[in-house]
mmCIF file of C-alpha atoms in Angstrom:
data_model
loop_
_atom_site.group_PDB
_atom_site.id
_atom_site.type_symbol
_atom_site.label_atom_id
_atom_site.label_comp_id
_atom_site.label_asym_id
_atom_site.label_seq_id
_atom_site.Cartn_x
_atom_site.Cartn_y
_atom_site.Cartn_z
ATOM 1 C CA MET A 1 -17.825 -8.887 -261.363
ATOM 2 C CA HIS A 2 -20.615 -11.653 -259.910
ATOM 3 C CA ARG A 3 -22.206 -13.393 -263.292
ATOM 4 C CA ALA A 4 -25.896 -12.313 -264.379
ATOM 5 C CA GLU A 5 -27.434 -15.401 -263.902
ATOM 6 C CA LEU A 6 -31.499 -15.077 -263.017
ATOM 7 C CA ARG A 7 -32.329 -17.834 -260.522
ATOM 8 C CA LEU A 8 -35.503 -15.934 -258.955
ATOM 9 C CA VAL A 9 -37.977 -13.718 -260.079
ATOM 10 C CA PHE A 10 -40.572 -12.526 -257.573
ATOM 11 C CA TRP A 11 -43.747 -11.180 -258.958
ATOM 12 C CA GLU A 12 -46.037 -8.989 -256.721
ATOM 13 C CA THR A 13 -49.301 -10.437 -258.289
ATOM 14 C CA THR A 14 -51.265 -8.122 -256.660
ATOM 15 C CA VAL A 15 -51.034 -5.608 -253.442
ATOM 16 C CA ALA A 16 -54.881 -7.182 -252.260
ATOM 17 C CA CYS A 17 -54.352 -8.410 -248.785
ATOM 18 C CA HIS A 18 -56.944 -9.046 -246.286
ATOM 19 C CA LEU A 19 -54.078 -8.352 -243.415
ATOM 20 C CA ALA A 20 -52.582 -5.135 -242.392
ATOM 21 C CA CYS A 21 -49.158 -6.678 -241.177
ATOM 22 C CA ARG A 22 -47.087 -3.893 -239.632
ATOM 23 C CA HIS A 23 -43.969 -4.638 -241.438
ATOM 24 C CA CYS A 24 -45.329 -4.793 -245.178
ATOM 25 C CA ARG A 25 -43.082 -3.173 -247.885
ATOM 26 C CA ARG A 26 -46.231 -2.136 -249.471
ATOM 27 C CA GLN A 27 -47.019 1.001 -249.489
ATOM 28 C CA GLU A 28 -50.485 0.732 -251.671
ATOM 29 C CA LEU A 29 -53.510 -1.128 -250.635
ATOM 30 C CA ALA A 30 -54.799 -1.363 -253.871
ATOM 31 C CA VAL A 31 -54.029 -0.232 -257.379
ATOM 32 C CA SER A 32 -56.429 -0.047 -260.781
ATOM 33 C CA ASP A 33 -53.859 -0.788 -263.372
ATOM 34 C CA GLU A 34 -52.107 -4.208 -261.898
ATOM 35 C CA LEU A 35 -51.020 -6.404 -265.074
ATOM 36 C CA ASP A 36 -54.090 -8.399 -266.149
ATOM 37 C CA THR A 37 -53.768 -12.053 -267.814
ATOM 38 C CA ALA A 38 -52.779 -11.626 -270.947
ATOM 39 C CA GLU A 39 -49.537 -9.240 -269.880
ATOM 40 C CA GLY A 40 -49.293 -12.031 -266.519
ATOM 41 C CA ARG A 41 -48.964 -14.890 -269.449
ATOM 42 C CA ALA A 42 -46.715 -12.479 -271.572
ATOM 43 C CA LEU A 43 -44.366 -11.923 -268.593
ATOM 44 C CA ILE A 44 -44.326 -15.929 -267.633
ATOM 45 C CA ASP A 45 -43.237 -16.187 -271.383
ATOM 46 C CA ALA A 46 -40.423 -13.687 -270.748
ATOM 47 C CA ILE A 47 -39.091 -15.196 -267.773
ATOM 48 C CA ALA A 48 -39.313 -18.658 -269.426
ATOM 49 C CA GLU A 49 -36.930 -16.959 -272.301
ATOM 50 C CA LEU A 50 -34.304 -16.174 -269.556
ATOM 51 C CA GLY A 51 -33.591 -19.972 -268.636
ATOM 52 C CA ARG A 52 -35.454 -21.756 -265.683
ATOM 53 C CA PRO A 53 -35.787 -19.249 -262.810
ATOM 54 C CA ILE A 54 -37.991 -20.061 -260.280
ATOM 55 C CA LEU A 55 -41.083 -17.914 -260.089
ATOM 56 C CA VAL A 56 -42.142 -17.027 -256.960
ATOM 57 C CA PHE A 57 -46.192 -15.740 -257.117
ATOM 58 C CA SER A 58 -46.390 -13.207 -254.430
ATOM 59 C CA GLY A 59 -48.388 -10.050 -253.103
ATOM 60 C CA GLY A 60 -49.945 -8.633 -251.129
ATOM 61 C CA GLU A 61 -51.928 -12.057 -251.176
ATOM 62 C CA PRO A 62 -51.732 -13.683 -254.209
ATOM 63 C CA LEU A 63 -54.365 -16.063 -253.748
ATOM 64 C CA GLN A 64 -56.561 -13.263 -253.957
ATOM 65 C CA ARG A 65 -55.924 -12.995 -257.633
ATOM 66 C CA PRO A 66 -58.845 -14.389 -259.765
ATOM 67 C CA ASP A 67 -57.034 -15.536 -262.618
ATOM 68 C CA LEU A 68 -54.235 -16.954 -260.318
ATOM 69 C CA PHE A 69 -54.897 -20.427 -261.452
ATOM 70 C CA ASP A 70 -54.547 -19.599 -265.077
ATOM 71 C CA LEU A 71 -51.677 -18.121 -264.323
ATOM 72 C CA LEU A 72 -50.189 -21.038 -262.658
ATOM 73 C CA ALA A 73 -50.996 -23.710 -265.387
ATOM 74 C CA HIS A 74 -49.202 -21.261 -267.944
ATOM 75 C CA ALA A 75 -45.791 -21.438 -265.825
ATOM 76 C CA ARG A 76 -46.377 -25.016 -265.673
ATOM 77 C CA ALA A 77 -46.893 -25.433 -269.404
ATOM 78 C CA ARG A 78 -43.724 -23.151 -270.104
ATOM 79 C CA ALA A 79 -41.829 -25.449 -267.821
ATOM 80 C CA LEU A 80 -41.065 -22.843 -265.300
ATOM 81 C CA PRO A 81 -40.338 -24.129 -261.497
ATOM 82 C CA CYS A 82 -43.020 -21.920 -259.290
ATOM 83 C CA ALA A 83 -43.663 -21.243 -255.908
ATOM 84 C CA LEU A 84 -46.516 -19.181 -253.699
ATOM 85 C CA ALA A 85 -46.026 -16.478 -250.804
ATOM 86 C CA THR A 86 -49.037 -16.540 -248.935
ATOM 87 C CA THR A 87 -50.346 -15.577 -245.581
ATOM 88 C CA GLY A 88 -51.969 -19.585 -245.276
ATOM 89 C CA THR A 89 -54.836 -17.750 -243.880
ATOM 90 C CA LEU A 90 -57.337 -18.160 -247.277
ATOM 91 C CA ILE A 91 -56.472 -21.941 -247.784
ATOM 92 C CA ASP A 92 -59.173 -24.443 -246.838
ATOM 93 C CA ASP A 93 -58.997 -28.449 -248.123
ATOM 94 C CA ALA A 94 -60.689 -27.615 -251.649
ATOM 95 C CA LEU A 95 -57.987 -24.624 -252.257
ATOM 96 C CA ALA A 96 -55.235 -27.086 -250.893
ATOM 97 C CA GLU A 97 -56.398 -29.869 -253.417
ATOM 98 C CA ARG A 98 -56.500 -27.469 -256.150
ATOM 99 C CA LEU A 99 -52.558 -25.829 -255.248
ATOM 100 C CA ALA A 100 -51.492 -29.414 -255.316
ATOM 101 C CA ALA A 101 -52.706 -30.128 -258.771
ATOM 102 C CA CYS A 102 -50.863 -27.085 -259.927
ATOM 103 C CA GLY A 103 -47.051 -29.176 -259.467
ATOM 104 C CA LEU A 104 -45.909 -25.978 -257.038
ATOM 105 C CA SER A 105 -42.580 -26.505 -255.789
ATOM 106 C CA ARG A 106 -43.104 -24.882 -252.971
ATOM 107 C CA VAL A 107 -45.958 -22.974 -250.930
ATOM 108 C CA ALA A 108 -43.981 -20.300 -248.219
ATOM 109 C CA VAL A 109 -46.291 -19.443 -245.542
ATOM 110 C CA SER A 110 -45.371 -16.257 -243.223
ATOM 111 C CA LEU A 111 -45.707 -17.069 -239.379
ATOM 112 C CA ASP A 112 -44.398 -14.085 -237.367
ATOM 113 C CA GLY A 113 -44.638 -15.741 -233.993
ATOM 114 C CA ALA A 114 -44.482 -18.971 -232.623
ATOM 115 C CA ASP A 115 -47.748 -18.550 -230.802
ATOM 116 C CA ALA A 116 -51.416 -16.353 -231.579
ATOM 117 C CA ALA A 117 -50.796 -13.424 -229.706
ATOM 118 C CA THR A 118 -47.464 -12.637 -231.482
ATOM 119 C CA HIS A 119 -48.448 -13.582 -234.857
ATOM 120 C CA ASP A 120 -51.789 -12.075 -234.702
ATOM 121 C CA ASP A 121 -50.740 -8.566 -233.230
ATOM 122 C CA PHE A 122 -47.927 -7.961 -235.965
ATOM 123 C CA ARG A 123 -50.274 -9.137 -238.783
ATOM 124 C CA GLY A 124 -53.041 -7.253 -237.605
ATOM 125 C CA ARG A 125 -55.976 -9.626 -237.741
ATOM 126 C CA PRO A 126 -56.981 -11.770 -234.767
ATOM 127 C CA GLY A 127 -57.130 -15.528 -235.632
ATOM 128 C CA ALA A 128 -54.297 -14.921 -238.182
ATOM 129 C CA PHE A 129 -52.527 -17.573 -236.604
ATOM 130 C CA ALA A 130 -54.680 -20.349 -236.080
ATOM 131 C CA ALA A 131 -55.740 -20.288 -239.519
ATOM 132 C CA ALA A 132 -52.165 -20.256 -241.014
ATOM 133 C CA VAL A 133 -51.203 -23.057 -239.229
ATOM 134 C CA ALA A 134 -54.468 -25.288 -240.358
ATOM 135 C CA GLY A 135 -53.324 -23.519 -243.955
ATOM 136 C CA LEU A 136 -50.050 -25.450 -243.612
ATOM 137 C CA GLN A 137 -51.500 -28.472 -242.091
ATOM 138 C CA ARG A 138 -53.865 -28.538 -245.163
ATOM 139 C CA LEU A 139 -50.873 -28.046 -247.392
ATOM 140 C CA ARG A 140 -48.997 -30.827 -246.148
ATOM 141 C CA ALA A 141 -51.727 -33.149 -246.018
ATOM 142 C CA HIS A 142 -52.157 -32.888 -249.825
ATOM 143 C CA GLY A 143 -48.250 -33.525 -250.203
ATOM 144 C CA ILE A 144 -47.007 -30.162 -251.110
ATOM 145 C CA SER A 145 -43.550 -29.163 -249.916
ATOM 146 C CA THR A 146 -44.286 -26.055 -247.044
ATOM 147 C CA GLN A 147 -41.566 -23.245 -246.001
ATOM 148 C CA ILE A 148 -42.548 -21.228 -242.990
ATOM 149 C CA ASN A 149 -41.332 -17.650 -243.144
ATOM 150 C CA CYS A 150 -40.768 -15.250 -240.248
ATOM 151 C CA THR A 151 -39.724 -11.629 -240.544
ATOM 152 C CA LEU A 152 -37.213 -11.362 -237.218
ATOM 153 C CA ALA A 153 -37.838 -8.622 -235.092
ATOM 154 C CA ARG A 154 -37.598 -7.573 -230.829
ATOM 155 C CA HIS A 155 -41.095 -9.159 -230.551
ATOM 156 C CA ASN A 156 -40.528 -12.645 -231.503
ATOM 157 C CA VAL A 157 -36.900 -13.161 -231.677
ATOM 158 C CA ALA A 158 -36.874 -15.223 -228.436
ATOM 159 C CA GLN A 159 -39.322 -17.126 -229.920
ATOM 160 C CA LEU A 160 -37.086 -18.731 -232.348
ATOM 161 C CA PRO A 161 -36.088 -21.994 -230.597
ATOM 162 C CA ARG A 162 -40.329 -22.397 -230.338
ATOM 163 C CA LEU A 163 -40.654 -21.696 -233.954
ATOM 164 C CA ARG A 164 -38.151 -24.081 -235.351
ATOM 165 C CA GLU A 165 -39.618 -26.550 -233.425
ATOM 166 C CA LEU A 166 -43.380 -25.766 -234.647
ATOM 167 C CA ALA A 167 -42.079 -25.966 -238.472
ATOM 168 C CA LEU A 168 -40.588 -29.509 -237.457
ATOM 169 C CA ALA A 169 -44.276 -30.626 -236.079
ATOM 170 C CA LEU A 170 -45.728 -29.109 -239.060
ATOM 171 C CA GLY A 171 -43.529 -31.026 -241.598
ATOM 172 C CA ALA A 172 -42.290 -28.029 -243.411
ATOM 173 C CA ALA A 173 -39.024 -28.486 -245.256
ATOM 174 C CA ALA A 174 -37.478 -24.988 -244.527
ATOM 175 C CA LEU A 175 -37.385 -21.869 -241.993
ATOM 176 C CA HIS A 176 -36.549 -18.712 -243.793
ATOM 177 C CA VAL A 177 -36.127 -15.905 -241.370
ATOM 178 C CA PHE A 178 -36.355 -12.256 -242.889
ATOM 179 C CA VAL A 179 -34.061 -9.670 -240.793
ATOM 180 C CA ILE A 180 -36.317 -6.096 -241.153
ATOM 181 C CA VAL A 181 -35.976 -3.955 -243.901
ATOM 182 C CA PRO A 182 -37.400 -0.598 -243.095
ATOM 183 C CA VAL A 183 -39.541 0.234 -246.156
ATOM 184 C CA GLY A 184 -43.270 0.708 -246.782
ATOM 185 C CA CYS A 185 -44.961 -0.265 -243.665
ATOM 186 C CA GLY A 186 -41.543 -1.362 -241.867
ATOM 187 C CA ALA A 187 -40.456 2.357 -242.079
ATOM 188 C CA GLU A 188 -43.270 3.144 -239.873
ATOM 189 C CA LEU A 189 -42.300 0.319 -237.271
ATOM 190 C CA ASP A 190 -41.305 2.031 -233.862
ATOM 191 C CA GLU A 191 -37.359 1.887 -233.792
ATOM 192 C CA ARG A 192 -37.058 -0.007 -230.532
ATOM 193 C CA GLN A 193 -38.632 -3.028 -232.404
ATOM 194 C CA ARG A 194 -35.524 -3.252 -234.762
ATOM 195 C CA LEU A 195 -32.689 -4.892 -233.533
ATOM 196 C CA THR A 196 -29.219 -4.046 -233.006
ATOM 197 C CA ALA A 197 -26.302 -5.212 -235.376
ATOM 198 C CA GLU A 198 -25.245 -7.617 -232.174
ATOM 199 C CA GLU A 199 -28.415 -9.300 -231.896
ATOM 200 C CA VAL A 200 -29.122 -9.919 -235.135
ATOM 201 C CA GLU A 201 -25.100 -11.474 -235.293
ATOM 202 C CA ALA A 202 -26.508 -13.488 -232.206
ATOM 203 C CA ALA A 203 -29.616 -14.604 -233.682
ATOM 204 C CA LEU A 204 -27.860 -15.222 -236.784
ATOM 205 C CA GLY A 205 -25.174 -17.399 -234.989
ATOM 206 C CA TRP A 206 -27.972 -19.425 -233.397
ATOM 207 C CA LEU A 207 -29.753 -19.973 -236.848
ATOM 208 C CA ALA A 208 -26.203 -21.612 -238.307
ATOM 209 C CA ASP A 209 -25.759 -23.747 -235.462
ATOM 210 C CA GLN A 210 -29.588 -25.278 -236.616
ATOM 211 C CA ALA A 211 -27.187 -26.483 -239.953
ATOM 212 C CA GLU A 212 -26.436 -29.841 -238.638
ATOM 213 C CA ASP A 213 -29.779 -30.776 -238.201
ATOM 214 C CA ARG A 214 -31.254 -32.154 -241.811
ATOM 215 C CA ARG A 215 -34.818 -32.577 -240.803
ATOM 216 C CA LEU A 216 -35.191 -28.884 -241.500
ATOM 217 C CA PHE A 217 -33.393 -26.630 -244.076
ATOM 218 C CA VAL A 218 -32.804 -23.028 -242.210
ATOM 219 C CA LYS A 219 -31.871 -19.602 -244.329
ATOM 220 C CA ALA A 220 -31.484 -16.197 -243.288
ATOM 221 C CA THR A 221 -33.000 -13.557 -245.686
ATOM 222 C CA CYS A 222 -32.580 -10.215 -246.365
ATOM 223 C CA ALA A 223 -29.273 -10.812 -243.766
ATOM 224 C CA PRO A 224 -26.290 -11.519 -246.389
ATOM 225 C CA GLN A 225 -23.938 -11.626 -243.596
ATOM 226 C CA PHE A 226 -25.384 -14.824 -242.706
ATOM 227 C CA ALA A 227 -22.677 -16.562 -245.133
ATOM 228 C CA ARG A 228 -20.344 -14.859 -243.290
ATOM 229 C CA VAL A 229 -21.679 -16.067 -239.734
ATOM 230 C CA ALA A 230 -22.197 -19.690 -241.070
ATOM 231 C CA ARG A 231 -18.625 -19.802 -242.301
ATOM 232 C CA GLN A 232 -16.750 -18.348 -239.284
ATOM 233 C CA ARG A 233 -19.150 -20.819 -237.191
ATOM 234 C CA ARG A 234 -18.160 -23.606 -239.321
ATOM 235 C CA ARG A 235 -21.407 -24.368 -240.321
ATOM 236 C CA LEU A 236 -21.175 -22.984 -244.091
ATOM 237 C CA ALA A 237 -20.588 -26.737 -245.003
ATOM 238 C CA ASP A 238 -23.426 -28.432 -243.307
ATOM 239 C CA LEU A 239 -25.484 -25.679 -245.030
ATOM 240 C CA GLU A 240 -24.278 -26.591 -248.768
ATOM 241 C CA ALA A 241 -24.419 -29.938 -247.939
ATOM 242 C CA HIS A 242 -28.097 -29.917 -247.054
ATOM 243 C CA ALA A 243 -28.590 -27.601 -250.075
ATOM 244 C CA ARG A 244 -27.322 -30.008 -252.601
ATOM 245 C CA GLN A 245 -29.475 -32.965 -250.908
ATOM 246 C CA GLN A 246 -32.567 -30.792 -251.106
ATOM 247 C CA GLY A 247 -32.017 -29.198 -254.413
ATOM 248 C CA ALA A 248 -32.569 -25.829 -256.003
ATOM 249 C CA LEU A 249 -35.095 -23.955 -253.571
ATOM 250 C CA HIS A 250 -32.233 -24.561 -250.852
ATOM 251 C CA ALA A 251 -29.355 -23.434 -252.859
ATOM 252 C CA THR A 252 -26.812 -21.515 -250.418
ATOM 253 C CA THR A 253 -24.836 -18.418 -252.485
ATOM 254 C CA ARG A 254 -23.295 -15.566 -251.907
ATOM 255 C CA GLY A 255 -25.248 -12.863 -249.581
ATOM 256 C CA CYS A 256 -27.111 -10.150 -251.069
ATOM 257 C CA LEU A 257 -28.416 -11.391 -254.659
ATOM 258 C CA ALA A 258 -30.768 -8.419 -255.581
ATOM 259 C CA GLY A 259 -29.984 -7.631 -259.122
ATOM 260 C CA SER A 260 -27.455 -10.493 -259.583
ATOM 261 C CA ALA A 261 -29.649 -13.469 -259.282
ATOM 262 C CA VAL A 262 -32.909 -12.199 -257.993
ATOM 263 C CA CYS A 263 -35.253 -9.325 -259.566
ATOM 264 C CA PHE A 264 -38.427 -8.411 -258.489
ATOM 265 C CA VAL A 265 -41.899 -7.437 -260.620
ATOM 266 C CA SER A 266 -44.581 -5.509 -259.005
ATOM 267 C CA ALA A 267 -48.098 -5.784 -259.547
ATOM 268 C CA ARG A 268 -48.140 -2.768 -262.691
ATOM 269 C CA GLY A 269 -45.004 -4.598 -263.863
ATOM 270 C CA GLU A 270 -42.251 -2.115 -262.918
ATOM 271 C CA VAL A 271 -38.786 -4.359 -261.903
ATOM 272 C CA TYR A 272 -36.734 -3.988 -259.563
ATOM 273 C CA PRO A 273 -33.569 -5.430 -257.917
ATOM 274 C CA CYS A 274 -35.952 -7.113 -254.839
ATOM 275 C CA GLY A 275 -38.950 -5.737 -253.193
ATOM 276 C CA TYR A 276 -37.245 -4.233 -250.915
ATOM 277 C CA LEU A 277 -34.960 -2.122 -252.675
ATOM 278 C CA PRO A 278 -37.473 0.772 -254.602
ATOM 279 C CA LEU A 279 -34.879 1.674 -257.661
ATOM 280 C CA ARG A 280 -36.976 1.449 -261.116
ATOM 281 C CA CYS A 281 -34.995 -0.452 -263.516
ATOM 282 C CA GLY A 282 -37.615 -0.422 -266.489
ATOM 283 C CA SER A 283 -41.402 -1.995 -266.762
ATOM 284 C CA VAL A 284 -42.215 -4.887 -268.744
ATOM 285 C CA ARG A 285 -45.021 -3.103 -270.327
ATOM 286 C CA GLU A 286 -41.923 -0.802 -271.753
ATOM 287 C CA ALA A 287 -39.171 -3.606 -272.755
ATOM 288 C CA SER A 288 -38.530 -6.824 -272.488
ATOM 289 C CA LEU A 289 -37.827 -8.560 -269.074
ATOM 290 C CA ALA A 290 -34.623 -10.082 -270.762
ATOM 291 C CA ALA A 291 -33.298 -6.560 -272.173
ATOM 292 C CA ILE A 292 -34.072 -4.923 -268.426
ATOM 293 C CA TRP A 293 -32.086 -7.690 -266.834
ATOM 294 C CA ARG A 294 -29.217 -7.294 -269.057
ATOM 295 C CA ALA A 295 -28.910 -3.734 -270.032
ATOM 296 C CA SER A 296 -30.338 -1.644 -266.287
ATOM 297 C CA PRO A 297 -27.485 0.044 -265.007
ATOM 298 C CA VAL A 298 -28.431 -0.347 -261.780
ATOM 299 C CA PHE A 299 -28.237 -4.107 -261.944
ATOM 300 C CA ALA A 300 -24.618 -3.636 -263.747
ATOM 301 C CA ALA A 301 -23.666 -2.089 -260.081
ATOM 302 C CA LEU A 302 -25.364 -4.601 -257.760
ATOM 303 C CA ARG A 303 -23.122 -6.926 -260.156
ATOM 304 C CA ASP A 304 -19.811 -5.454 -259.375
ATOM 305 C CA PRO A 305 -18.718 -5.844 -255.946
ATOM 306 C CA GLU A 306 -15.697 -2.929 -256.524
ATOM 307 C CA GLN A 307 -18.919 -0.532 -256.665
ATOM 308 C CA LEU A 308 -19.341 -0.861 -253.000
ATOM 309 C CA ARG A 309 -18.408 2.108 -250.419
ATOM 310 C CA GLY A 310 -18.011 1.907 -246.918
ATOM 311 C CA ALA A 311 -17.431 -0.800 -244.714
ATOM 312 C CA CYS A 312 -18.752 -3.138 -247.349
ATOM 313 C CA GLY A 313 -16.670 -1.840 -249.871
ATOM 314 C CA ALA A 314 -13.421 -2.693 -247.670
ATOM 315 C CA CYS A 315 -14.586 -5.835 -245.899
ATOM 316 C CA ALA A 316 -12.707 -9.203 -246.473
ATOM 317 C CA TYR A 317 -16.312 -11.094 -246.665
ATOM 318 C CA ARG A 318 -17.391 -8.295 -249.631
ATOM 319 C CA ASP A 319 -17.699 -11.125 -252.589
ATOM 320 C CA ALA A 320 -19.662 -13.647 -250.339
ATOM 321 C CA CYS A 321 -21.640 -10.981 -248.505
ATOM 322 C CA GLY A 322 -21.965 -7.811 -250.335
ATOM 323 C CA GLY A 323 -24.662 -6.396 -247.570
ATOM 324 C CA CYS A 324 -28.220 -5.715 -247.758
ATOM 325 C CA ARG A 325 -28.378 -3.049 -250.296
ATOM 326 C CA ALA A 326 -31.860 -2.281 -249.624
ATOM 327 C CA ARG A 327 -31.482 -1.598 -245.855
ATOM 328 C CA ALA A 328 -28.554 0.434 -247.029
ATOM 329 C CA ALA A 329 -30.515 2.481 -249.061
ATOM 330 C CA ALA A 330 -33.468 2.819 -246.334
ATOM 331 C CA VAL A 331 -30.984 3.873 -243.346
ATOM 332 C CA HIS A 332 -28.162 5.347 -245.142
ATOM 333 C CA GLY A 333 -30.003 6.491 -247.721
ATOM 334 C CA ASP A 334 -27.013 4.782 -249.897
ATOM 335 C CA TRP A 335 -27.978 1.826 -252.115
ATOM 336 C CA LEU A 336 -23.774 1.142 -252.762
ATOM 337 C CA GLY A 337 -23.432 2.180 -248.749
ATOM 338 C CA SER A 338 -22.478 0.370 -245.596
ATOM 339 C CA GLU A 339 -25.044 -2.547 -244.092
ATOM 340 C CA PRO A 340 -26.560 -0.538 -241.453
ATOM 341 C CA ASP A 341 -27.024 -4.575 -239.484
ATOM 342 C CA CYS A 342 -23.551 -5.950 -239.192
ATOM 343 C CA VAL A 343 -21.533 -5.713 -236.789
ATOM 344 C CA LEU A 344 -18.434 -5.942 -238.925
ATOM 345 C CA ALA A 345 -19.689 -2.635 -240.521
ATOM 346 C CA ARG A 346 -20.818 -0.730 -237.180
ATOM 347 C CA MET A 347 -17.204 -1.069 -235.812
ATOM 348 C CA TYR A 348 -15.456 -0.204 -239.505
ATOM 349 C CA ASP A 349 -12.337 1.958 -239.499
ATOM 350 C CA GLU A 350 -9.323 1.785 -242.019
ATOM 351 C CA THR A 351 -8.340 -1.595 -240.487
ATOM 352 C CA ALA A 352 -11.162 -3.487 -238.888
ATOM 353 C CA CYS A 353 -12.633 -5.167 -242.129
ATOM 354 C CA VAL A 354 -9.132 -6.146 -243.453
ATOM 355 C CA ARG A 355 -8.554 -8.425 -240.041
ATOM 356 C CA SER A 356 -12.244 -9.310 -240.019
ATOM 357 C CA ARG A 357 -11.617 -12.897 -241.065
ATOM 358 C CA LYS A 358 -9.904 -13.415 -238.037
ATOM 359 C CA LEU A 359 -13.185 -13.139 -236.027
ATOM 360 C CA HIS A 360 -14.294 -15.949 -234.506
ATOM 361 C CA ASP A 361 -16.844 -17.858 -232.337
ATOM 362 C CA SER A 362 -16.452 -15.390 -229.478
ATOM 363 C CA ALA A 363 -17.434 -12.687 -231.523
ATOM 364 C CA ALA A 364 -20.939 -13.393 -231.217
ATOM 365 C CA PRO A 365 -23.246 -12.541 -228.430
ATOM 366 C CA ASP A 366 -24.249 -15.942 -227.021
ATOM 367 C CA PHE A 367 -27.906 -16.093 -228.193
ATOM 368 C CA ARG A 368 -29.486 -18.368 -224.909
ATOM 369 C CA SER A 369 -28.670 -15.357 -222.941
ATOM 370 C CA PHE A 370 -30.403 -12.623 -225.716
ATOM 371 C CA ILE A 371 -33.645 -15.008 -225.249
ATOM 372 C CA SER A 372 -33.592 -14.629 -221.469
ATOM 373 C CA ARG A 373 -33.054 -11.064 -221.789
ATOM 374 C CA ASN A 374 -36.226 -10.673 -224.339
ATOM 375 C CA ALA A 375 -38.403 -13.767 -223.228
ATOM 376 C CA ARG A 376 -42.178 -12.279 -223.196
#
């Protein structure tokens, strides 16, 4: 049983957004009953009662919420470390200056390609790439630590090396690569946009190999097998050393943290294990977040590796990885079942996972040859 130490709370402050991203987990473009300012303050108070988890203000586009700065000030008064996840496209110099005064630990901006054509097509808005890059530059000019988030799919996987170089050029502290979970708008993506398990393995192997460069922290999200891949490629120690050097925002942990260290609060106040796993565990309008966090049967199951089924339940890396519970639910309809995008799960039989620790670097496809096949 994993400890139930809440480390990250993602709050969908609003579903409003001016972009139309193909992969977005949102299914609603507007709701009439989002948490109001008083309810938002109460949520922040409830989070503070659970310790000092990092509170991520997300959306939608959180910068479209009129009372955002009031809520940021309240979170700061409660001594909560805070981060902001944004498209970056609305950040002018004045807004960057206001954000700098809020004491944010990090602002994450999404770049889903290394060039305008790729990013703008995926985000559904011409000029989105240029605006996001300009926003990143303004944030850095005001001394704000930045992070680039990238959703990985076939349209941009060959651009990963270029995106890493762009992140370095923009002075970002971290590059977080998200493997698509087919929920919300992402469920409507052409199946050909999704990478195979072998291709995900190749990309994660390349990402792990960048860990020795301390200029940029790299991390895979919604890809819990990254911990296993890094260990197999003898890069886990590099990642952990970099994380210790950089602090809480760079923590390296076991794989899937949904329900065991992470939770998601929707715009309406509904509580979920993560933003991609639509298992409603309660509502902050009906019970305290602390009560939901401590008593939800869904959270309890997610904290117990013994509950896992199929390949993930039998795998030698079960405790370190656990598989993506959201992707298992979306693809197989079983949130405790096998991870669809893992090579070990794909070749699973009664003995394969028992032998899985014997896999070595050659088990992963070569990323350079993969890039050459997928380059645009």
